[in-house]
XYZ file of C-alpha atoms in Angstrom:
167
model
C -0.016 -0.115 -0.012
C 1.355 3.400 -1.067
C 2.082 6.096 1.772
C 0.557 9.510 1.786
C 3.005 12.203 1.759
C 0.933 15.180 2.855
C -2.434 15.795 4.494
C -3.761 18.140 1.781
C -5.579 16.726 -1.261
C -6.602 18.304 -4.574
C -9.835 16.222 -4.876
C -12.175 15.101 -2.087
C -15.429 13.459 -2.905
C -17.252 10.458 -4.042
C -14.947 8.063 -5.755
C -16.303 5.225 -7.936
C -14.117 2.531 -9.806
C -15.810 0.564 -12.461
C -14.090 -2.580 -13.265
C -15.627 -5.048 -15.837
C -18.964 -3.316 -15.300
C -18.816 -3.723 -11.593
C -18.836 -0.419 -9.613
C -17.159 0.081 -6.294
C -18.039 3.405 -4.438
C -16.174 4.848 -1.650
C -15.008 8.257 -0.566
C -11.883 9.283 -2.347
C -9.114 11.721 -1.831
C -6.560 12.548 -4.629
C -3.136 14.402 -4.460
C -1.113 15.400 -7.310
C 2.609 14.468 -6.936
C 5.518 15.086 -9.070
C 5.088 12.145 -11.456
C 1.776 10.510 -10.383
C -1.625 10.844 -8.809
C -1.864 9.576 -5.103
C -5.274 8.041 -4.520
C -6.823 7.019 -1.181
C -10.225 5.334 -1.000
C -12.014 5.626 2.397
C -15.176 3.958 3.817
C -18.251 5.901 3.196
C -19.522 4.955 6.590
C -16.591 5.765 8.809
C -14.054 7.479 6.715
C -11.393 4.906 7.667
C -8.648 4.319 4.906
C -9.598 1.197 2.658
C -6.859 1.226 0.213
C -4.463 3.625 -1.729
C -2.676 3.490 -4.915
C -0.845 5.613 -7.453
C -1.405 6.306 -11.115
C 1.520 7.376 -13.139
C 0.774 10.419 -15.471
C 2.365 8.301 -18.302
C -0.908 6.064 -18.114
C -3.051 9.262 -18.897
C -3.674 11.430 -21.861
C -6.284 14.053 -22.726
C -8.592 11.466 -24.234
C -8.660 9.590 -21.160
C -10.106 12.421 -19.107
C -13.810 13.316 -19.546
C -16.304 15.786 -17.946
C -19.626 14.027 -18.432
C -21.486 16.038 -16.174
C -20.686 19.567 -14.200
C -20.248 17.583 -10.915
C -18.142 14.662 -12.415
C -14.852 13.984 -13.954
C -13.995 10.623 -15.425
C -10.571 9.042 -15.808
C -10.538 6.099 -18.153
C -7.551 3.649 -17.540
C -6.640 0.470 -19.354
C -8.213 -1.837 -16.713
C -10.897 0.610 -15.182
C -12.817 3.872 -15.226
C -12.542 6.267 -12.174
C -15.374 8.554 -11.642
C -14.842 11.604 -9.225
C -18.141 13.398 -8.119
C -18.609 16.341 -5.940
C -20.821 19.260 -5.434
C -17.771 21.480 -5.001
C -17.537 22.587 -8.785
C -14.647 24.970 -8.252
C -12.523 22.056 -6.663
C -13.510 19.776 -9.643
C -12.732 22.548 -12.061
C -9.251 23.095 -10.599
C -8.723 19.381 -10.352
C -9.524 18.887 -14.054
C -7.593 21.789 -15.340
C -4.475 20.719 -13.238
C -4.736 17.183 -14.555
C -5.153 18.396 -18.170
C -2.291 20.772 -17.787
C 0.048 17.901 -16.485
C -1.128 15.334 -19.137
C -1.197 17.873 -22.076
C 2.021 19.793 -21.045
C 2.299 23.562 -21.491
C 0.530 25.101 -24.243
C 3.216 27.450 -25.212
C 4.509 25.763 -28.457
C 4.961 29.148 -30.078
C 7.232 27.599 -32.665
C 4.503 25.589 -34.106
C 2.413 28.798 -34.512
C 2.422 30.414 -38.110
C 3.371 33.587 -36.435
C 6.600 32.047 -35.016
C 8.467 32.067 -38.509
C 6.896 35.100 -40.059
C 8.419 38.686 -39.846
C 6.710 40.614 -37.060
C 7.036 43.711 -35.083
C 7.506 42.549 -31.465
C 6.117 45.795 -29.923
C 2.793 45.316 -31.831
C 2.624 41.755 -30.436
C 3.409 42.717 -26.878
C 1.001 45.606 -26.961
C -1.849 43.105 -28.074
C -0.491 40.710 -25.450
C -1.275 37.779 -27.652
C 1.043 35.693 -29.906
C -0.847 33.372 -32.092
C -3.414 31.689 -29.824
C -1.338 32.528 -26.603
C -3.058 34.872 -24.175
C 0.014 36.069 -22.113
C -1.959 37.528 -19.230
C -4.070 34.262 -19.073
C -1.039 32.224 -19.037
C 0.617 34.168 -16.263
C -2.737 33.707 -14.164
C -2.556 29.872 -14.798
C 1.094 29.718 -13.714
C 0.188 31.953 -10.673
C -2.486 29.535 -9.658
C 0.049 26.598 -9.919
C 2.288 28.626 -7.660
C -0.374 29.497 -5.210
C -1.379 25.632 -5.014
C 2.249 24.543 -4.515
C 2.630 22.767 -7.750
C 5.541 24.964 -8.811
C 7.860 27.017 -6.970
C 8.156 30.894 -6.699
C 11.179 30.721 -8.822
C 9.499 28.688 -11.474
C 6.584 31.047 -11.564
C 8.827 34.032 -11.913
C 10.919 32.470 -14.528
C 7.817 31.366 -16.732
C 6.384 35.032 -16.086
C 9.562 36.653 -17.265
C 9.706 34.165 -20.198
C 6.153 35.028 -21.314
C 6.704 38.915 -20.802
C 9.831 38.524 -23.070
C 7.884 36.868 -25.943
């Protein structure tokens, strides 16, 4: 059984595992870690720890993450589907956003943009604060949220902000 590293979790709510058509419901708690999700399943009656395990981010892609309802996120794995349900929509939104950011990686691939290889006036682009599809203030806000949630360090946030402002 995997050990919990911290007492704070990124998701708390109803946790359903579906394996071969059979559903197993429990309370669940999920924590983002460096290279994996740490999952605890707890009794719905008394809250006691029933099981815990980890899912490597390598097992996930954006196609495996779905939002079939406003109060539910589903993660489809090779051997099971995990459904996370809560009435705290903000927590679920944040959880889904972080998971997609981790799985999809940074969306700052400027070199793939048609603007990247074209001649341009840097002052015009900075004043518009957009390069191709990149909204620089929005990206800074997202990285600031990651910093506030402890996912990245202050130094990483400041470096990313400087990088975005220097585009």
